[in-house]
Amino acid sequence: MIITDAALVALRTSFRKTFADAYAQFRADSFYQRVAFTAPSGSRSNTYGWLGEFPGMREWIGDRVIKDLKEDKYEILNRLWEDTVSVRRTDMEDDNLGMYTGMVQGLAEAAGRHPDELIAELMTNGTLQTCYDGQYFFDTDHPVYPNHDGTGVAATVSNFNDGTGPGGTDVPGPTWYLLDTRRTFKPFIFQERSPAEFDALTDAKDNDQVFMKDLFLYGARARHAAGYGFWQMAYASRAPLTAANFEDARLAMRTVTADGGRPLGIKPSIIVVPPSLQSDANRLFKTMVDANGASNPHYQAVEVLDPDWLA
């Protein structure tokens, strides 16, 4: 191939289409869209002051009751991401570009899967990172107040089982997660400022990379971040994945209330497991009868998800 500006523009256009097609495919088959609310962003960060108020209707008698968003202000700062690869000028001259199509598809896959990695990282670190109420996202002492306005002496609510058992004598196992994802708002937030886009540095004349290293550069760029939503919609456990422990976790989620005692109607719909617990989850939720031939009361109680990014 004779390397001209027109040829480089045509190659960039072809690579850009390859990237866009692959990116759309990987985004469509993504884990994060199942468990996270996608929030558009138009600035360097978003502040989620409304997380302290779980949505709910009331009978309108007299004046409206205006919900004060209290001080539960949770900010997610957008982060800038990139992935860059190089194409040898000699490969262009020799028309040896077939392998680079796969390289561009690999860029698209990495960009499309990146939100999944961020959400899995949030889940893994949920006992170490705080959410809107100032507690760790998975914690044993989330405050819930007796009055709707957040006043009174708070009771503490747990959405975490550390797996140590009574007296702290048991050894914690791998973590499994129960999530309620049936609603618009979900346990996690994926915040998107700029979707991933493909671009190239392909000026044959005024390009230091070409002059010094005989390379053309192609890459992906995106701005996004992830954070925690409603802790009430998630439960993490390091106890063995048994029917009894599942029932305990489900009951804890179903009985959680908003400030003022209003039931929230939480009901887990998904269990997320690492590879080491996939067989246990399948036996518990995907078999109609147990080992003794009796009907399995937990058959299809929740959907089993086993994302690639959980260890």
mmCIF file of C-alpha atoms in Angstrom:
data_model
loop_
_atom_site.group_PDB
_atom_site.id
_atom_site.type_symbol
_atom_site.label_atom_id
_atom_site.label_comp_id
_atom_site.label_asym_id
_atom_site.label_seq_id
_atom_site.Cartn_x
_atom_site.Cartn_y
_atom_site.Cartn_z
ATOM 1 C CA MET A 1 0.000 0.000 0.000
ATOM 2 C CA ILE A 2 1.266 3.431 -0.887
ATOM 3 C CA ILE A 3 0.940 5.458 2.293
ATOM 4 C CA THR A 4 -0.898 8.669 1.548
ATOM 5 C CA ASP A 5 -3.148 10.840 3.676
ATOM 6 C CA ALA A 6 -6.153 9.538 1.756
ATOM 7 C CA ALA A 7 -5.124 5.917 2.354
ATOM 8 C CA LEU A 8 -4.643 6.575 6.067
ATOM 9 C CA VAL A 9 -8.063 8.220 6.350
ATOM 10 C CA ALA A 10 -9.660 5.247 4.599
ATOM 11 C CA LEU A 11 -7.900 2.821 6.939
ATOM 12 C CA ARG A 12 -8.958 4.813 9.981
ATOM 13 C CA THR A 13 -12.566 4.786 8.742
ATOM 14 C CA SER A 14 -12.439 1.018 8.274
ATOM 15 C CA PHE A 15 -10.917 0.434 11.705
ATOM 16 C CA ARG A 16 -13.436 2.790 13.295
ATOM 17 C CA LYS A 17 -16.342 0.793 11.863
ATOM 18 C CA THR A 18 -14.762 -2.475 13.023
ATOM 19 C CA PHE A 19 -14.389 -0.995 16.497
ATOM 20 C CA ALA A 20 -17.956 0.361 16.623
ATOM 21 C CA ASP A 21 -19.507 -2.945 15.526
ATOM 22 C CA ALA A 22 -17.523 -5.003 18.027
ATOM 23 C CA TYR A 23 -18.058 -2.499 20.825
ATOM 24 C CA ALA A 24 -21.827 -2.564 20.363
ATOM 25 C CA GLN A 25 -21.802 -6.363 20.450
ATOM 26 C CA PHE A 26 -19.847 -6.587 23.693
ATOM 27 C CA ARG A 27 -21.855 -3.830 25.396
ATOM 28 C CA ALA A 28 -25.112 -5.607 24.534
ATOM 29 C CA ASP A 29 -23.946 -8.783 26.282
ATOM 30 C CA SER A 30 -22.748 -7.136 29.476
ATOM 31 C CA PHE A 31 -22.995 -7.944 33.166
ATOM 32 C CA TYR A 32 -23.153 -4.362 34.426
ATOM 33 C CA GLN A 33 -26.429 -3.613 32.655
ATOM 34 C CA ARG A 34 -28.083 -6.381 34.690
ATOM 35 C CA VAL A 35 -27.041 -5.045 38.097
ATOM 36 C CA ALA A 36 -26.313 -1.312 37.690
ATOM 37 C CA PHE A 37 -28.341 1.801 36.912
ATOM 38 C CA THR A 38 -26.752 3.739 34.032
ATOM 39 C CA ALA A 39 -26.593 7.443 34.852
ATOM 40 C CA PRO A 40 -25.662 9.964 32.145
ATOM 41 C CA SER A 41 -23.160 12.611 33.147
ATOM 42 C CA GLY A 42 -22.592 16.063 31.684
ATOM 43 C CA SER A 43 -19.745 17.311 33.864
ATOM 44 C CA ARG A 44 -16.688 16.141 35.787
ATOM 45 C CA SER A 45 -18.837 14.440 38.432
ATOM 46 C CA ASN A 46 -22.398 13.633 39.521
ATOM 47 C CA THR A 47 -23.735 14.133 43.037
ATOM 48 C CA TYR A 48 -26.461 11.722 44.132
ATOM 49 C CA GLY A 49 -28.156 13.576 46.963
ATOM 50 C CA TRP A 50 -31.389 11.616 46.484
ATOM 51 C CA LEU A 51 -29.934 8.248 47.500
ATOM 52 C CA GLY A 52 -31.014 8.888 51.092
ATOM 53 C CA GLU A 53 -34.664 8.807 50.028
ATOM 54 C CA PHE A 54 -35.956 5.507 48.686
ATOM 55 C CA PRO A 55 -38.845 6.342 46.289
ATOM 56 C CA GLY A 56 -42.355 5.823 47.643
ATOM 57 C CA MET A 57 -45.864 7.287 47.266
ATOM 58 C CA ARG A 58 -48.092 8.557 50.090
ATOM 59 C CA GLU A 59 -51.698 9.710 50.278
ATOM 60 C CA TRP A 60 -51.936 13.449 49.575
ATOM 61 C CA ILE A 61 -53.744 14.970 52.534
ATOM 62 C CA GLY A 62 -53.186 18.688 53.047
ATOM 63 C CA ASP A 63 -49.885 20.074 51.781
ATOM 64 C CA ARG A 64 -47.310 17.931 50.055
ATOM 65 C CA VAL A 65 -44.685 16.356 52.281
ATOM 66 C CA ILE A 66 -41.442 17.609 50.774
ATOM 67 C CA LYS A 67 -38.653 15.095 51.086
ATOM 68 C CA ASP A 68 -35.496 16.667 52.460
ATOM 69 C CA LEU A 69 -32.506 14.965 50.887
ATOM 70 C CA LYS A 70 -30.663 15.345 54.183
ATOM 71 C CA GLU A 71 -26.886 15.271 54.044
ATOM 72 C CA ASP A 72 -26.559 11.998 52.185
ATOM 73 C CA LYS A 73 -24.614 13.468 49.281
ATOM 74 C CA TYR A 74 -22.677 10.864 47.368
ATOM 75 C CA GLU A 75 -20.387 12.066 44.565
ATOM 76 C CA ILE A 76 -18.977 9.978 41.743
ATOM 77 C CA LEU A 77 -16.069 11.580 39.908
ATOM 78 C CA ASN A 78 -15.664 10.639 36.252
ATOM 79 C CA ARG A 79 -12.374 9.025 35.324
ATOM 80 C CA LEU A 80 -10.530 9.071 32.000
ATOM 81 C CA TRP A 81 -9.605 5.734 30.399
ATOM 82 C CA GLU A 82 -7.527 4.841 27.347
ATOM 83 C CA ASP A 83 -6.113 1.865 25.483
ATOM 84 C CA THR A 84 -3.578 2.373 22.690
ATOM 85 C CA VAL A 85 -1.949 0.073 20.147
ATOM 86 C CA SER A 86 0.552 0.642 17.340
ATOM 87 C CA VAL A 87 0.696 -0.443 13.696
ATOM 88 C CA ARG A 88 4.066 -0.789 11.992
ATOM 89 C CA ARG A 89 4.506 1.372 8.949
ATOM 90 C CA THR A 90 6.210 -1.544 7.195
ATOM 91 C CA ASP A 91 3.057 -3.658 7.661
ATOM 92 C CA MET A 92 1.048 -0.930 5.968
ATOM 93 C CA GLU A 93 3.503 -0.728 3.085
ATOM 94 C CA ASP A 94 3.366 -4.512 2.677
ATOM 95 C CA ASP A 95 -0.446 -4.683 2.983
ATOM 96 C CA ASN A 96 -0.029 -6.919 6.017
ATOM 97 C CA LEU A 97 -3.057 -5.531 7.894
ATOM 98 C CA GLY A 98 -5.218 -8.598 8.413
ATOM 99 C CA MET A 99 -3.998 -9.221 11.958
ATOM 100 C CA TYR A 100 -4.740 -5.619 12.919
ATOM 101 C CA THR A 101 -8.478 -6.079 12.391
ATOM 102 C CA GLY A 102 -8.423 -8.555 15.262
ATOM 103 C CA MET A 103 -6.380 -6.080 17.276
ATOM 104 C CA VAL A 104 -9.028 -3.390 16.804
ATOM 105 C CA GLN A 105 -11.739 -5.867 17.784
ATOM 106 C CA GLY A 106 -9.697 -6.603 20.902
ATOM 107 C CA LEU A 107 -9.657 -2.888 21.726
ATOM 108 C CA ALA A 108 -13.432 -2.830 21.367
ATOM 109 C CA GLU A 109 -13.869 -5.887 23.571
ATOM 110 C CA ALA A 110 -11.693 -4.386 26.315
ATOM 111 C CA ALA A 111 -13.655 -1.130 26.155
ATOM 112 C CA GLY A 112 -17.010 -2.909 26.108
ATOM 113 C CA ARG A 113 -16.137 -5.156 29.048
ATOM 114 C CA HIS A 114 -14.591 -2.404 31.164
ATOM 115 C CA PRO A 115 -17.869 -1.411 32.911
ATOM 116 C CA ASP A 116 -18.266 -5.061 33.954
ATOM 117 C CA GLU A 117 -14.828 -4.962 35.549
ATOM 118 C CA LEU A 118 -15.660 -1.762 37.436
ATOM 119 C CA ILE A 119 -18.897 -3.171 38.852
ATOM 120 C CA ALA A 120 -17.216 -6.439 39.859
ATOM 121 C CA GLU A 121 -14.511 -4.397 41.587
ATOM 122 C CA LEU A 122 -17.190 -2.487 43.507
ATOM 123 C CA MET A 123 -18.752 -5.741 44.649
ATOM 124 C CA THR A 124 -15.429 -7.207 45.736
ATOM 125 C CA ASN A 125 -14.527 -4.051 47.679
ATOM 126 C CA GLY A 126 -17.989 -3.449 49.109
ATOM 127 C CA THR A 127 -16.824 -4.186 52.660
ATOM 128 C CA LEU A 128 -14.056 -1.584 52.357
ATOM 129 C CA GLN A 129 -15.669 1.342 50.505
ATOM 130 C CA THR A 130 -18.436 3.608 51.768
ATOM 131 C CA CYS A 131 -21.791 4.402 50.205
ATOM 132 C CA TYR A 132 -24.192 7.337 50.626
ATOM 133 C CA ASP A 133 -24.885 6.811 54.351
ATOM 134 C CA GLY A 134 -21.195 6.866 55.286
ATOM 135 C CA GLN A 135 -21.107 3.138 56.073
ATOM 136 C CA TYR A 136 -19.355 0.479 54.062
ATOM 137 C CA PHE A 137 -21.688 -0.643 51.289
ATOM 138 C CA PHE A 138 -21.771 -4.167 52.712
ATOM 139 C CA ASP A 139 -21.928 -3.612 56.460
ATOM 140 C CA THR A 140 -23.560 -4.814 59.660
ATOM 141 C CA ASP A 141 -24.701 -1.423 61.003
ATOM 142 C CA HIS A 142 -26.472 0.703 58.395
ATOM 143 C CA PRO A 143 -28.594 3.246 60.299
ATOM 144 C CA VAL A 144 -32.378 3.251 59.776
ATOM 145 C CA TYR A 145 -34.303 5.904 61.693
ATOM 146 C CA PRO A 146 -37.744 5.605 63.321
ATOM 147 C CA ASN A 147 -38.979 8.845 61.747
ATOM 148 C CA HIS A 148 -39.371 9.605 58.061
ATOM 149 C CA ASP A 149 -37.251 12.750 58.348
ATOM 150 C CA GLY A 150 -34.258 10.813 59.653
ATOM 151 C CA THR A 151 -34.646 11.791 63.284
ATOM 152 C CA GLY A 152 -34.770 9.650 66.389
ATOM 153 C CA VAL A 153 -32.496 6.891 67.614
ATOM 154 C CA ALA A 154 -31.371 4.785 64.660
ATOM 155 C CA ALA A 155 -31.629 1.031 64.561
ATOM 156 C CA THR A 156 -28.829 -0.810 62.774
ATOM 157 C CA VAL A 157 -29.472 -3.048 59.782
ATOM 158 C CA SER A 158 -27.062 -5.544 58.243
ATOM 159 C CA ASN A 159 -26.610 -6.482 54.601
ATOM 160 C CA PHE A 160 -23.472 -8.525 55.224
ATOM 161 C CA ASN A 161 -22.652 -11.926 56.705
ATOM 162 C CA ASP A 162 -18.923 -12.252 57.335
ATOM 163 C CA GLY A 163 -19.154 -16.039 57.456
ATOM 164 C CA THR A 164 -17.476 -16.445 60.846
ATOM 165 C CA GLY A 165 -20.597 -17.860 62.496
ATOM 166 C CA PRO A 166 -21.552 -17.781 66.199
ATOM 167 C CA GLY A 167 -18.519 -17.009 68.314
ATOM 168 C CA GLY A 168 -16.468 -16.177 65.234
ATOM 169 C CA THR A 169 -15.157 -19.727 64.920
ATOM 170 C CA ASP A 170 -16.116 -20.574 61.324
ATOM 171 C CA VAL A 171 -13.785 -19.918 58.394
ATOM 172 C CA PRO A 172 -15.267 -17.446 55.857
ATOM 173 C CA GLY A 173 -15.633 -18.775 52.333
ATOM 174 C CA PRO A 174 -15.996 -17.143 48.913
ATOM 175 C CA THR A 175 -18.455 -14.255 48.773
ATOM 176 C CA TRP A 176 -21.839 -14.586 47.098
ATOM 177 C CA TYR A 177 -24.221 -11.709 46.482
ATOM 178 C CA LEU A 178 -28.009 -11.408 46.464
ATOM 179 C CA LEU A 179 -29.341 -8.462 44.452
ATOM 180 C CA ASP A 180 -32.756 -6.972 43.733
ATOM 181 C CA THR A 181 -32.495 -5.704 40.152
ATOM 182 C CA ARG A 182 -36.190 -5.534 39.217
ATOM 183 C CA ARG A 183 -36.463 -1.748 39.383
ATOM 184 C CA THR A 184 -35.128 1.250 37.502
ATOM 185 C CA PHE A 185 -32.659 2.026 40.280
ATOM 186 C CA LYS A 186 -30.296 -0.774 41.164
ATOM 187 C CA PRO A 187 -27.661 -1.565 43.783
ATOM 188 C CA PHE A 188 -24.841 -0.080 41.701
ATOM 189 C CA ILE A 189 -24.384 2.947 39.466
ATOM 190 C CA PHE A 190 -22.517 3.086 36.175
ATOM 191 C CA GLN A 191 -21.935 6.738 35.302
ATOM 192 C CA GLU A 192 -21.131 7.527 31.675
ATOM 193 C CA ARG A 193 -19.657 10.862 30.612
ATOM 194 C CA SER A 194 -18.281 9.841 27.182
ATOM 195 C CA PRO A 195 -18.758 6.405 25.618
ATOM 196 C CA ALA A 196 -15.681 4.689 24.260
ATOM 197 C CA GLU A 197 -14.630 6.020 20.878
ATOM 198 C CA PHE A 198 -11.925 5.024 18.442
ATOM 199 C CA ASP A 199 -9.372 7.421 17.040
ATOM 200 C CA ALA A 200 -5.994 7.426 15.358
ATOM 201 C CA LEU A 201 -2.774 9.402 15.079
ATOM 202 C CA THR A 202 -2.033 8.833 11.419
ATOM 203 C CA ASP A 203 -0.537 11.997 9.989
ATOM 204 C CA ALA A 204 2.274 10.661 7.801
ATOM 205 C CA LYS A 205 4.163 13.949 7.701
ATOM 206 C CA ASP A 206 3.933 15.638 11.111
ATOM 207 C CA ASN A 207 3.894 12.603 13.382
ATOM 208 C CA ASP A 208 6.742 12.033 15.843
ATOM 209 C CA GLN A 209 5.796 8.381 16.288
ATOM 210 C CA VAL A 210 6.115 7.741 12.566
ATOM 211 C CA PHE A 211 9.348 9.706 12.231
ATOM 212 C CA MET A 212 11.089 8.303 15.334
ATOM 213 C CA LYS A 213 9.613 4.794 15.656
ATOM 214 C CA ASP A 214 7.992 4.053 12.281
ATOM 215 C CA LEU A 215 4.638 3.459 14.022
ATOM 216 C CA PHE A 216 1.066 4.655 13.560
ATOM 217 C CA LEU A 217 -1.039 4.831 16.734
ATOM 218 C CA TYR A 218 -4.656 3.770 17.217
ATOM 219 C CA GLY A 219 -6.610 3.795 20.435
ATOM 220 C CA ALA A 220 -9.825 3.982 22.418
ATOM 221 C CA ARG A 221 -10.814 6.710 24.866
ATOM 222 C CA ALA A 222 -13.692 6.850 27.365
ATOM 223 C CA ARG A 223 -14.809 8.786 30.432
ATOM 224 C CA HIS A 224 -16.910 6.965 32.983
ATOM 225 C CA ALA A 225 -16.978 5.738 36.565
ATOM 226 C CA ALA A 226 -18.946 3.464 38.858
ATOM 227 C CA GLY A 227 -20.277 3.756 42.384
ATOM 228 C CA TYR A 228 -22.721 2.413 44.938
ATOM 229 C CA GLY A 229 -26.479 2.858 44.807
ATOM 230 C CA PHE A 230 -29.002 1.539 47.327
ATOM 231 C CA TRP A 231 -27.385 -0.803 49.870
ATOM 232 C CA GLN A 232 -30.885 -2.061 50.696
ATOM 233 C CA MET A 233 -30.983 -3.857 47.331
ATOM 234 C CA ALA A 234 -27.855 -5.946 47.941
ATOM 235 C CA TYR A 235 -26.614 -8.529 50.421
ATOM 236 C CA ALA A 236 -23.162 -10.131 50.573
ATOM 237 C CA SER A 237 -22.366 -13.349 52.399
ATOM 238 C CA ARG A 238 -19.206 -15.344 53.077
ATOM 239 C CA ALA A 239 -21.147 -18.144 54.740
ATOM 240 C CA PRO A 240 -21.514 -21.430 52.830
ATOM 241 C CA LEU A 241 -24.055 -21.230 50.019
ATOM 242 C CA THR A 242 -26.720 -23.437 51.562
ATOM 243 C CA ALA A 243 -30.506 -23.299 51.568
ATOM 244 C CA ALA A 244 -30.558 -22.094 55.186
ATOM 245 C CA ASN A 245 -28.037 -19.308 54.591
ATOM 246 C CA PHE A 246 -29.852 -18.236 51.438
ATOM 247 C CA GLU A 247 -33.140 -18.036 53.354
ATOM 248 C CA ASP A 248 -31.499 -15.949 56.092
ATOM 249 C CA ALA A 249 -30.068 -13.503 53.558
ATOM 250 C CA ARG A 250 -33.339 -13.286 51.622
ATOM 251 C CA LEU A 251 -35.300 -12.612 54.823
ATOM 252 C CA ALA A 252 -32.853 -9.867 55.819
ATOM 253 C CA MET A 253 -33.429 -8.149 52.470
ATOM 254 C CA ARG A 254 -37.205 -8.558 52.475
ATOM 255 C CA THR A 255 -37.650 -7.072 55.936
ATOM 256 C CA VAL A 256 -35.543 -3.938 55.497
ATOM 257 C CA THR A 257 -37.523 -0.688 55.758
ATOM 258 C CA ALA A 258 -37.043 2.965 54.924
ATOM 259 C CA ASP A 259 -36.720 5.625 57.609
ATOM 260 C CA GLY A 260 -40.096 5.775 59.336
ATOM 261 C CA GLY A 261 -40.700 2.031 59.042
ATOM 262 C CA ARG A 262 -42.165 1.913 55.529
ATOM 263 C CA PRO A 263 -41.544 -1.503 53.893
ATOM 264 C CA LEU A 264 -39.439 -1.204 50.750
ATOM 265 C CA GLY A 265 -40.645 -4.324 48.976
ATOM 266 C CA ILE A 266 -37.134 -5.605 48.420
ATOM 267 C CA LYS A 267 -36.999 -9.094 46.926
ATOM 268 C CA PRO A 268 -33.761 -10.574 45.589
ATOM 269 C CA SER A 269 -33.954 -11.563 41.945
ATOM 270 C CA ILE A 270 -30.324 -12.438 41.169
ATOM 271 C CA ILE A 271 -27.513 -14.269 42.920
ATOM 272 C CA VAL A 272 -24.003 -13.423 41.730
ATOM 273 C CA VAL A 273 -21.359 -16.051 42.432
ATOM 274 C CA PRO A 274 -17.648 -16.551 41.732
ATOM 275 C CA PRO A 275 -16.540 -19.633 39.768
ATOM 276 C CA SER A 276 -15.892 -21.600 42.962
ATOM 277 C CA LEU A 277 -19.592 -21.385 43.914
ATOM 278 C CA GLN A 278 -21.211 -21.857 40.521
ATOM 279 C CA SER A 279 -21.895 -25.573 41.048
ATOM 280 C CA ASP A 280 -23.403 -24.926 44.485
ATOM 281 C CA ALA A 281 -25.640 -22.204 43.040
ATOM 282 C CA ASN A 282 -26.759 -24.399 40.158
ATOM 283 C CA ARG A 283 -27.674 -27.243 42.524
ATOM 284 C CA LEU A 284 -29.601 -24.909 44.800
ATOM 285 C CA PHE A 285 -31.495 -22.891 42.191
ATOM 286 C CA LYS A 286 -31.488 -24.829 38.917
ATOM 287 C CA THR A 287 -32.511 -28.356 39.943
ATOM 288 C CA MET A 288 -36.197 -29.210 40.365
ATOM 289 C CA VAL A 289 -35.553 -32.050 42.805
ATOM 290 C CA ASP A 290 -32.866 -32.561 45.438
ATOM 291 C CA ALA A 291 -30.513 -35.544 45.847
ATOM 292 C CA ASN A 292 -33.247 -37.474 47.665
ATOM 293 C CA GLY A 293 -35.804 -36.930 44.926
ATOM 294 C CA ALA A 294 -37.835 -34.385 46.898
ATOM 295 C CA SER A 295 -39.124 -31.189 45.314
ATOM 296 C CA ASN A 296 -36.641 -28.322 45.577
ATOM 297 C CA PRO A 297 -38.408 -25.278 47.124
ATOM 298 C CA HIS A 298 -35.627 -22.976 45.915
ATOM 299 C CA TYR A 299 -35.845 -23.954 42.251
ATOM 300 C CA GLN A 300 -35.617 -20.724 40.212
ATOM 301 C CA ALA A 301 -35.959 -18.621 43.373
ATOM 302 C CA VAL A 302 -33.270 -16.358 41.884
ATOM 303 C CA GLU A 303 -31.354 -16.179 38.623
ATOM 304 C CA VAL A 304 -27.725 -17.308 38.808
ATOM 305 C CA LEU A 305 -25.062 -15.013 37.330
ATOM 306 C CA ASP A 306 -21.369 -15.898 37.260
ATOM 307 C CA PRO A 307 -19.479 -12.941 35.749
ATOM 308 C CA ASP A 308 -15.919 -13.379 34.560
ATOM 309 C CA TRP A 309 -14.482 -10.736 36.864
ATOM 310 C CA LEU A 310 -15.225 -12.194 40.311
ATOM 311 C CA ALA A 311 -12.496 -14.296 41.907
#
